[in-house]
PDB file of C-alpha atoms and ligand atoms in Angstrom:
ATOM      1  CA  UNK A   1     -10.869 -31.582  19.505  1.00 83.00           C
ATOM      2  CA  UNK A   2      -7.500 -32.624  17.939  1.00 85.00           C
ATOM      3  CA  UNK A   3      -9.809 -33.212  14.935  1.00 85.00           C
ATOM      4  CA  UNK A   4     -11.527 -30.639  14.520  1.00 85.00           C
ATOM      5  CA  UNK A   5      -8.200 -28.734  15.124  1.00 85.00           C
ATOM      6  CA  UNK A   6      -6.798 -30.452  12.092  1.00 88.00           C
ATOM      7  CA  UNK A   7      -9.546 -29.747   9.945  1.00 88.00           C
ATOM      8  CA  UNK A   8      -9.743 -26.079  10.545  1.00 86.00           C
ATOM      9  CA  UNK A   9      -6.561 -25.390  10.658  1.00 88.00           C
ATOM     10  CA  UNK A  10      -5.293 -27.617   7.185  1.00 89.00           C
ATOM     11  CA  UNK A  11      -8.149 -25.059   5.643  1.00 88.00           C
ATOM     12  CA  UNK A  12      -6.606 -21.926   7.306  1.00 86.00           C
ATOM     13  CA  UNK A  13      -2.843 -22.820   6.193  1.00 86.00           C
ATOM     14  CA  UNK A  14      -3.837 -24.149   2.399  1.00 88.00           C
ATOM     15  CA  UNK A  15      -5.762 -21.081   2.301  1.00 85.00           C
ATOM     16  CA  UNK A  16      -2.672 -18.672   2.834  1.00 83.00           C
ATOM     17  CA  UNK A  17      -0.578 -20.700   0.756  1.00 85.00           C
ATOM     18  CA  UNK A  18      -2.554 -21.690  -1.912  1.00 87.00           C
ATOM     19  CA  UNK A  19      -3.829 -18.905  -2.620  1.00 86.00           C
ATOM     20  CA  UNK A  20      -1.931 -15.805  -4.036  1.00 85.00           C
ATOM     21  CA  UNK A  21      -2.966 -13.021  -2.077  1.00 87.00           C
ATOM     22  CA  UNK A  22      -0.733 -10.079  -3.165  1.00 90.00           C
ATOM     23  CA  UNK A  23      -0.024  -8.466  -6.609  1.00 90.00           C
ATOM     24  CA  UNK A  24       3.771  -8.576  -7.808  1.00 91.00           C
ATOM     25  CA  UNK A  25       6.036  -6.895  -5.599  1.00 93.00           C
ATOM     26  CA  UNK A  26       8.392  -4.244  -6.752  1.00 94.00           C
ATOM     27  CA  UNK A  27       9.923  -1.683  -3.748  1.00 94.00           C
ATOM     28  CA  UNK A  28      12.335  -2.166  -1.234  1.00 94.00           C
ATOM     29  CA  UNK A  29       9.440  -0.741   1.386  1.00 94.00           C
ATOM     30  CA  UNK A  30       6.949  -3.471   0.020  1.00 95.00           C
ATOM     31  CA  UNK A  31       9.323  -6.024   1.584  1.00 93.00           C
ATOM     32  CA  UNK A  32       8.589  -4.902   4.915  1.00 94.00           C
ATOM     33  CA  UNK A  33       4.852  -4.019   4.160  1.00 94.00           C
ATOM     34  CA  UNK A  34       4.415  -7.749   3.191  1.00 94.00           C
ATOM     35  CA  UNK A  35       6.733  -9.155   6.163  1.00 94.00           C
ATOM     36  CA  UNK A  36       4.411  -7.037   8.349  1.00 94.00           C
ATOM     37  CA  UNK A  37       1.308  -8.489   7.061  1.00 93.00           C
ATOM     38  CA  UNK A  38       2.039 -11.940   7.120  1.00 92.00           C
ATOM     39  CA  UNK A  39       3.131 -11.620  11.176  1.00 93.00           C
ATOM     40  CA  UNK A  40      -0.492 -10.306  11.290  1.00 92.00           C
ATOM     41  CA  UNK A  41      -1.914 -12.483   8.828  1.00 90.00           C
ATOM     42  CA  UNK A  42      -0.347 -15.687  10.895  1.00 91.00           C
ATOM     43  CA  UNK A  43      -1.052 -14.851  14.561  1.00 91.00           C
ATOM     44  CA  UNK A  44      -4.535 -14.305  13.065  1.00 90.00           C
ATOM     45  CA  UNK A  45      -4.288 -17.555  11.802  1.00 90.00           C
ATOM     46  CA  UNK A  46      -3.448 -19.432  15.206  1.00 91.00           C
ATOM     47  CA  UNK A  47      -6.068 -17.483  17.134  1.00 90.00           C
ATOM     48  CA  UNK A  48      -8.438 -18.027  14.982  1.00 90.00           C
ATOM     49  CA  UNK A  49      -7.985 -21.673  14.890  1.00 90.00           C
ATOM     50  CA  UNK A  50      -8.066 -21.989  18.573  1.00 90.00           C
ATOM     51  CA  UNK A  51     -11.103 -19.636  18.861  1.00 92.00           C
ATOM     52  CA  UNK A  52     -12.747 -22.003  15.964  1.00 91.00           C
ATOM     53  CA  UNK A  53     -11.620 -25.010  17.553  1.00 91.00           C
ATOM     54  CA  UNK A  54     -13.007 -24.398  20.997  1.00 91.00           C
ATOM     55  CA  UNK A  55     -16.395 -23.377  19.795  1.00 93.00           C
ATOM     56  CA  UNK A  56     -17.175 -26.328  16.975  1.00 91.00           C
ATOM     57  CA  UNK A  57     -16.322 -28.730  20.416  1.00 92.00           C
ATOM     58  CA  UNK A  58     -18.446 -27.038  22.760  1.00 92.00           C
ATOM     59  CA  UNK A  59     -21.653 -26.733  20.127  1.00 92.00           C
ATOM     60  CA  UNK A  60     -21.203 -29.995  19.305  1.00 90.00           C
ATOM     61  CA  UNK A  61     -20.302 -31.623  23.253  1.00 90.00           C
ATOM     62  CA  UNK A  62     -22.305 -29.459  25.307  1.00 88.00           C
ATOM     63  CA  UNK A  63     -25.356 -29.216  23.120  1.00 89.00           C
ATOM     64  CA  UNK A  64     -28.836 -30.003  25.276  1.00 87.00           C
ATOM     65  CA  UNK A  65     -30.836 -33.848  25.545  1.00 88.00           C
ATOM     66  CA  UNK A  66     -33.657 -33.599  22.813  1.00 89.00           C
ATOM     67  CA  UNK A  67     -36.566 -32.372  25.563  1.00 88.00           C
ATOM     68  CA  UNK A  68     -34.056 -30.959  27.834  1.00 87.00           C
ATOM     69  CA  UNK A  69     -35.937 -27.507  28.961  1.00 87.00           C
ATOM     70  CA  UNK A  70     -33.457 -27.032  32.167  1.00 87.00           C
ATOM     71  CA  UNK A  71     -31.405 -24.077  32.140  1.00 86.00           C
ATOM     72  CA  UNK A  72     -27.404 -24.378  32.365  1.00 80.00           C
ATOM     73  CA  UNK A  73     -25.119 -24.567  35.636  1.00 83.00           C
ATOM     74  CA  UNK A  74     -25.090 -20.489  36.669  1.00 87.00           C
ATOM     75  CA  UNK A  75     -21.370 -19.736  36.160  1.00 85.00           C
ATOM     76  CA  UNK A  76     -19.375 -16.501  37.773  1.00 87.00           C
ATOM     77  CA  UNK A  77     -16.817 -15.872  35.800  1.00 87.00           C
ATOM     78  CA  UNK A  78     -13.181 -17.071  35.669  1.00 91.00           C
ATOM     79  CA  UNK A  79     -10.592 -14.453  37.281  1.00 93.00           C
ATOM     80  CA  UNK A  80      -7.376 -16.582  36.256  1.00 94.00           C
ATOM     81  CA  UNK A  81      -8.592 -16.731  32.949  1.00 91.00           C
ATOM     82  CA  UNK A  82      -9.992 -13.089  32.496  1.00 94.00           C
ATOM     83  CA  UNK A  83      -6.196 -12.285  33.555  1.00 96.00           C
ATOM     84  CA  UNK A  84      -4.709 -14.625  30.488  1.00 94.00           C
ATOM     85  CA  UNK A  85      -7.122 -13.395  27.717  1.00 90.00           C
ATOM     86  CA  UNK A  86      -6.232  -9.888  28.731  1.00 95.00           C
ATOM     87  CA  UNK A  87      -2.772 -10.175  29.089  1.00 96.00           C
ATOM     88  CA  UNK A  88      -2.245 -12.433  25.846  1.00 92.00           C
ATOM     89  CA  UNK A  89      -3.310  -9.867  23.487  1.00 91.00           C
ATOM     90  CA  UNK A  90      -2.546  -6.907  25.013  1.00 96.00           C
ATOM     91  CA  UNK A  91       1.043  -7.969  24.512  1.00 96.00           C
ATOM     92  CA  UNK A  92       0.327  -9.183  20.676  1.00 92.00           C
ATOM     93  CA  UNK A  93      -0.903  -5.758  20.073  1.00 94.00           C
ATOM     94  CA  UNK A  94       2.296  -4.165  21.674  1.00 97.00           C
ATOM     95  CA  UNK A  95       4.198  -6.295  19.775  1.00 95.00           C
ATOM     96  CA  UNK A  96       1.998  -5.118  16.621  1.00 93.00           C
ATOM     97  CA  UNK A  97       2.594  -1.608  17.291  1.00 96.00           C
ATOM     98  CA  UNK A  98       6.010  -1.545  17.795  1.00 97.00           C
ATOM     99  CA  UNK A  99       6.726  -4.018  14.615  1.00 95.00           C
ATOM    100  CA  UNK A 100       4.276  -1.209  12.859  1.00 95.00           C
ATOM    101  CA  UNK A 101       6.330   1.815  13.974  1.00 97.00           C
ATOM    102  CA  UNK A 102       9.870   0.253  12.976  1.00 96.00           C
ATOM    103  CA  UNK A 103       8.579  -0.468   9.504  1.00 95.00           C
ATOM    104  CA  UNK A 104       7.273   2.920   9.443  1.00 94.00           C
ATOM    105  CA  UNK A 105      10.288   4.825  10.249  1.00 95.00           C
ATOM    106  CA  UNK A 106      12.318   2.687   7.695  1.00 94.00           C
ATOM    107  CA  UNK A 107       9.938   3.229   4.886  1.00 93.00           C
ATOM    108  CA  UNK A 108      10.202   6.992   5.289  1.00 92.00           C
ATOM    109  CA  UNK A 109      13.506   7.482   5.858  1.00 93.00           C
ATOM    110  CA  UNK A 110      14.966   9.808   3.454  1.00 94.00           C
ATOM    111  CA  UNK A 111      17.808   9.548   1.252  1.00 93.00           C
ATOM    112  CA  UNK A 112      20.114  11.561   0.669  1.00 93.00           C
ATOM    113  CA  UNK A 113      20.065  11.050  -3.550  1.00 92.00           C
ATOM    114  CA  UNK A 114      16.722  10.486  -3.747  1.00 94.00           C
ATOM    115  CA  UNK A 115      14.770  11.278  -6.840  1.00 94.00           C
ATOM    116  CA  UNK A 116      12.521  14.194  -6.339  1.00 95.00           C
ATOM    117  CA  UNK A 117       8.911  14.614  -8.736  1.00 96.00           C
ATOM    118  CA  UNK A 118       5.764  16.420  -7.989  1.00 96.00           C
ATOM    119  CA  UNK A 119       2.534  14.803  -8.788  1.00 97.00           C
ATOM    120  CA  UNK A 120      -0.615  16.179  -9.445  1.00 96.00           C
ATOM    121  CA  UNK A 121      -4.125  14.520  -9.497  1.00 95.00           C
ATOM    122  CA  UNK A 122      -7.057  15.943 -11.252  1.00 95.00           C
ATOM    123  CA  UNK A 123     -10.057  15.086 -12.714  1.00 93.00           C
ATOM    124  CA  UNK A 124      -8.946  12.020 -14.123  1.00 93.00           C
ATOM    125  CA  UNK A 125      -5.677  12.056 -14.681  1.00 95.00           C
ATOM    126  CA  UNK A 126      -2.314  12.208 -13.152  1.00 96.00           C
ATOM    127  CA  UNK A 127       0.146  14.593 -14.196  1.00 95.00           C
ATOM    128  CA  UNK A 128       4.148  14.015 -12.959  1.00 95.00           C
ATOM    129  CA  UNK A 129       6.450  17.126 -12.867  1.00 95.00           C
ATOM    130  CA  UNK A 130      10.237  17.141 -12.921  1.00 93.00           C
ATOM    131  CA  UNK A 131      10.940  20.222 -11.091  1.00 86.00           C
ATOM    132  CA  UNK A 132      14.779  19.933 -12.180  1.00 82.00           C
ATOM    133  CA  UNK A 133      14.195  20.043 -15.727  1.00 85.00           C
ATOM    134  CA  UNK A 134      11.063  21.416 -16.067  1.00 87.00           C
ATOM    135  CA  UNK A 135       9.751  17.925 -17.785  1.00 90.00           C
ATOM    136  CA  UNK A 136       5.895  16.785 -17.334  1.00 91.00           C
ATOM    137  CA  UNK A 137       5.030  13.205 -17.713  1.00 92.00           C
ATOM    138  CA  UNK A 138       1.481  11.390 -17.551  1.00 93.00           C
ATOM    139  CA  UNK A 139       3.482   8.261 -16.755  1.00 94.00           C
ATOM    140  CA  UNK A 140       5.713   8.141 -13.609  1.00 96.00           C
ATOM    141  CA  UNK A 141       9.141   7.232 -14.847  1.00 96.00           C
ATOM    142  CA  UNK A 142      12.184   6.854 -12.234  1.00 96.00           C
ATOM    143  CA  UNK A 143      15.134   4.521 -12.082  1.00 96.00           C
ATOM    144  CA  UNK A 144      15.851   1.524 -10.511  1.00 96.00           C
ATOM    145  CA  UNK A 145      16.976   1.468  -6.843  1.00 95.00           C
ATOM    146  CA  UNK A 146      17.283   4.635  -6.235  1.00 95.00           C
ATOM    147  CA  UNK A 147      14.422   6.290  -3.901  1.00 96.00           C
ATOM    148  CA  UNK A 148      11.175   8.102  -5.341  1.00 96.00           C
ATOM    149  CA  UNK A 149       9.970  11.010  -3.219  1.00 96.00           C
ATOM    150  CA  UNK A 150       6.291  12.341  -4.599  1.00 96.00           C
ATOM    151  CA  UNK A 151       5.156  15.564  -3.550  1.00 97.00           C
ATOM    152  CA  UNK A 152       1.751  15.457  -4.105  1.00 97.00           C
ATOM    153  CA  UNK A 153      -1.289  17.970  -4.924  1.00 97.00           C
ATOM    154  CA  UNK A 154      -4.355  18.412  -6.362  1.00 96.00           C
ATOM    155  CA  UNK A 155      -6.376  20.621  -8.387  1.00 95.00           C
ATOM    156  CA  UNK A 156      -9.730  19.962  -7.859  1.00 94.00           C
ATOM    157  CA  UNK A 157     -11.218  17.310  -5.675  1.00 96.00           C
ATOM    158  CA  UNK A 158      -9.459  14.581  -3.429  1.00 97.00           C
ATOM    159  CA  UNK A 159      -7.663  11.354  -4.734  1.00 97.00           C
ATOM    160  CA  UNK A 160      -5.433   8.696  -3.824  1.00 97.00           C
ATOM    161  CA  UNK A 161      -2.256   8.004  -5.235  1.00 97.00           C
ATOM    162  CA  UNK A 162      -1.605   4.486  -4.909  1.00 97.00           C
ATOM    163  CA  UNK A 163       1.356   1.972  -6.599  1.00 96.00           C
ATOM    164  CA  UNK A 164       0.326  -1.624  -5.292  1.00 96.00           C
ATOM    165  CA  UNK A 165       3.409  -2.856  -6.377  1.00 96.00           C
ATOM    166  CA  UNK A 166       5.538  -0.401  -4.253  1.00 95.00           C
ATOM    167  CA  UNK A 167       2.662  -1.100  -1.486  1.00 94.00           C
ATOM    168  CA  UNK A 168       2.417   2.986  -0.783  1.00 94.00           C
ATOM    169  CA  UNK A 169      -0.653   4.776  -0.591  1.00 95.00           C
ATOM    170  CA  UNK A 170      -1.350   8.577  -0.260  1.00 96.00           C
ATOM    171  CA  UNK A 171      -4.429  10.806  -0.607  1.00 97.00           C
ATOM    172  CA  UNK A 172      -3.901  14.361  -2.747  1.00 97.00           C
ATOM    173  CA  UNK A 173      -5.609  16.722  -0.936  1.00 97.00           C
ATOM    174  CA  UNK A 174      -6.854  20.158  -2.765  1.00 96.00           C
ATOM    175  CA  UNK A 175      -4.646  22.914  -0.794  1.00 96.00           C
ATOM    176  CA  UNK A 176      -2.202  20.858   0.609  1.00 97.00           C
ATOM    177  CA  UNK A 177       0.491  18.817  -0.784  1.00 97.00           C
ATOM    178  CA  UNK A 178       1.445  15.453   1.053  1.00 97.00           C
ATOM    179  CA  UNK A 179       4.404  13.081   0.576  1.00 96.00           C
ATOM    180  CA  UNK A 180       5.046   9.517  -0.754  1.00 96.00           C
ATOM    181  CA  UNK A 181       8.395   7.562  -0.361  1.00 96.00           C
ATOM    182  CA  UNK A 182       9.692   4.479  -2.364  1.00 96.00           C
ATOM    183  CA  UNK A 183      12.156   2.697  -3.457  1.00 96.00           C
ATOM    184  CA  UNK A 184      11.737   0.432  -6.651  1.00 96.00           C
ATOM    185  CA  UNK A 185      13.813  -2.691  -7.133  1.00 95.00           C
ATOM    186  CA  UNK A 186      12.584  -4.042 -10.076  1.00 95.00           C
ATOM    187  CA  UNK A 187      12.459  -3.257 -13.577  1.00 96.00           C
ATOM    188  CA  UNK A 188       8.844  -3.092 -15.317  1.00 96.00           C
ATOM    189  CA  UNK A 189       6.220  -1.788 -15.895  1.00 97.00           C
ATOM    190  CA  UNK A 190       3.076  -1.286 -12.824  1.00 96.00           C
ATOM    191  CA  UNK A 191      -0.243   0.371 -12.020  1.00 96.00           C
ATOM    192  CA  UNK A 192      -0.754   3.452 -10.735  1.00 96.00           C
ATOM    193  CA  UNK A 193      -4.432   3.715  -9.369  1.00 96.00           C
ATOM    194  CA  UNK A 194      -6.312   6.467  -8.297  1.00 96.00           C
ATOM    195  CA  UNK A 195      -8.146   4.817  -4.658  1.00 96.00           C
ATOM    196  CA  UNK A 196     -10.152   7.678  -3.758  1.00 95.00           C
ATOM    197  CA  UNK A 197     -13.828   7.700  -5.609  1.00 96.00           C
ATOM    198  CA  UNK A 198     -13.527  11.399  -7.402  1.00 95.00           C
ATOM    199  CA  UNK A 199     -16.372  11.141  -9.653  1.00 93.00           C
ATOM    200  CA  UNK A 200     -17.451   9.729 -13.256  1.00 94.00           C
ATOM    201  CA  UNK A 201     -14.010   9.140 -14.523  1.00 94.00           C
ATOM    202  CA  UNK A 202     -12.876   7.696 -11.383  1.00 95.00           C
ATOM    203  CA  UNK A 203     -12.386   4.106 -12.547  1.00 94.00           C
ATOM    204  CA  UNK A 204     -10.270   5.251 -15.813  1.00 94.00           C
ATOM    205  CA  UNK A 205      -8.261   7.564 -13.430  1.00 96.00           C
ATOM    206  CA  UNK A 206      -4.959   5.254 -14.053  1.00 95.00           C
ATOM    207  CA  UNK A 207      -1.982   5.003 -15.605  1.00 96.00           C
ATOM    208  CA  UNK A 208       2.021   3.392 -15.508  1.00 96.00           C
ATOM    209  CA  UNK A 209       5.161   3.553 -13.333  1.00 96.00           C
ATOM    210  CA  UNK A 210       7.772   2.257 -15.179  1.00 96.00           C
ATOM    211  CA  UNK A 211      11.114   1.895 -13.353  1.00 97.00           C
ATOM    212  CA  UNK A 212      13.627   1.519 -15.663  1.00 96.00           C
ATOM    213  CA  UNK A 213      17.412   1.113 -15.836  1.00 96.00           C
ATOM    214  CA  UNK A 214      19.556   4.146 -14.710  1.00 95.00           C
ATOM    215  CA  UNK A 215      20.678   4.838 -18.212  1.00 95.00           C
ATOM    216  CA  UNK A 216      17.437   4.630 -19.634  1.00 96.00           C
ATOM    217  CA  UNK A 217      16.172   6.786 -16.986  1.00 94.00           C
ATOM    218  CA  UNK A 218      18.847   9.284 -18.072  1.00 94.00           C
ATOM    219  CA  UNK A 219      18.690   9.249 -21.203  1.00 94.00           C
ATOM    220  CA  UNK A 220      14.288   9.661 -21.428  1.00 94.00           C
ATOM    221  CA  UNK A 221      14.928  13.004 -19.348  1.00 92.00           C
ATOM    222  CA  UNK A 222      17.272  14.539 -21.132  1.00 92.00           C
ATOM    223  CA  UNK A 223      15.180  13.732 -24.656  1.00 92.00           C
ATOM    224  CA  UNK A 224      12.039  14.938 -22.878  1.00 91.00           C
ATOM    225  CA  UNK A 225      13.927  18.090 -22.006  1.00 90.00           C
ATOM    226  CA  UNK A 226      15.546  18.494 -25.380  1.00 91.00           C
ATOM    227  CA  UNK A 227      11.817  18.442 -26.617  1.00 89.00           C
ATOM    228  CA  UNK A 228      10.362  20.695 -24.001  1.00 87.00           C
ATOM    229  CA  UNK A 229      13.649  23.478 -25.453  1.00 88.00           C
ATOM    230  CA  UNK A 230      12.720  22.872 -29.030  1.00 88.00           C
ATOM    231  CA  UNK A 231       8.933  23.554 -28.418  1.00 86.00           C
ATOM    232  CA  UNK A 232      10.225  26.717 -26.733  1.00 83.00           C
ATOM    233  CA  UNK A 233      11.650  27.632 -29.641  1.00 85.00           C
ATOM    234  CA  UNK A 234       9.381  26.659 -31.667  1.00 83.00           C
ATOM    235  CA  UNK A 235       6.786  29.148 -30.539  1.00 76.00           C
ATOM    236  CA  UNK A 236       7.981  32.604 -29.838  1.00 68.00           C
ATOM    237  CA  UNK A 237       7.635  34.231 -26.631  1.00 61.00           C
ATOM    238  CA  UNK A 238       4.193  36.709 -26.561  1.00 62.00           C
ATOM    239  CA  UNK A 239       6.730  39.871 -26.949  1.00 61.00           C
ATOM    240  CA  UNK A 240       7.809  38.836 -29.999  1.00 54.00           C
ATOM    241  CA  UNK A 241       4.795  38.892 -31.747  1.00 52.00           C
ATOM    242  CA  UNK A 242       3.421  42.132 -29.874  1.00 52.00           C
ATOM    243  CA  UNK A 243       6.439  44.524 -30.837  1.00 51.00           C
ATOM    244  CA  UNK A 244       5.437  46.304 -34.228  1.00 52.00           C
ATOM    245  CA  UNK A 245       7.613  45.934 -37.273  1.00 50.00           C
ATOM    246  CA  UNK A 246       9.749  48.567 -37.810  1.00 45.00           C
TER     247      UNK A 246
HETATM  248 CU1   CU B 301      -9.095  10.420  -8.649  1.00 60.45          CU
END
């Protein structure tokens, strides 16, 4: 048994290690998302060595005599260890869910200077609104360390706005506008994907969140405001052109 509990679990453990299961991390909330996972990922990892373990040995130890037609010992159950493997992961899961509710209500805790942007998801693209200034963007831009609050809608069928570096997730609904939280903590550029299949262009339904320095941040707004005023002016309002010379 000690054997076969090397084997399989050297395969489980270089298996987690080796290989590198997440994309590159980038939010303060992906921290915990990942720290979360890996709990799960390793108390899966014992169980399922122990559950692996036990039934390799008793295929291979109990198996029947070549011509052995006879039917096994009856057996009637095993009260003291019903009680174990019911008590055992009951508590795991408690322990789950309360991990899973602190990590929750620390990812979606609001702050008080977050940076506010409405999102909206159409048929295939994503569109990013700066209330403030009145700026649109089909890239999400927002600043390093400094929380991202998405209000989210769409105009047409359902998607999902996801950012697997931030490790958030939300669906835009048509008639109802939902809410995404995060904070990035790393410069760069990463994907934003649309996760919910919303027809042909579906797979093409992507595009960038670049978090970028404070200054830069700045200083992109208030040129993409400067341009949205000059366009303004640029075309005159309807009741210009309807008022008759003279
Ligand atoms: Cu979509």
């Amino acid at each position: 048994m000690a054997l076969i509990a090397l084997v399989v679990g050297a395969i489980t453990v270089g298996q987690a290690l080796l290989i590198d299961w997440l994309p590159e991390r980038a939010g303060e909330e992906a921290a915990r998302i990942d720290a979360l996972l890996w709990f799960l990922f390793w108390v899966s990892a014992v169980i399922f060595v122990l559950v692996t373990v036990v039934l390799v040995y008793a295929v291979w130890a109990f198996r029947a005599e070549p011509g052995d037609e006879t039917d096994g010992p009856p057996i009637h159950g095993n009260t003291r260890l019903e009680v174990i493997w019911t008590i055992i992961p009951a508590v795991l899961l408690a322990v789950v869910v309360v991990l899973a509710i602190v990590v929750l209500e620390e990812n979606e805790a609001l702050a008080a200077d977050r940076v506010k942007i409405d999102v909206i998801g159409e048929q295939f693209a994503w569109r990013m609104q700066y209330p403030d200034v009145d700026v649109e963007s089909g890239d999400l831009r927002v600043p390093v360390d400094r929380q991202v609050e998405l209000s989210i809608r769409a105009s047409d069928v359902i998607h999902s706005f996801w950012v697997p570096a931030m490790r958030v997730k939300q669906d835009a609904v048509p008639g109802i506008t939902t809410d995404l939280v995060f904070t990035p903590d790393k410069v760069g550029n990463y994907e934003v994907i649309c996760a919910e299949l919303c027809g042909a262009g579906h797979g093409v339904m992507r595009t960038r969140a670049i978090v970028m320095e404070p200054g830069a941040y700045e200083e992109w707004l208030s040129a993409a405001r400067a341009k949205v005023e000059a366009d303004a002016q640029a075309t005159p309002a309807p009741n210009d052109t309807d008022t008759p010379e003279g």
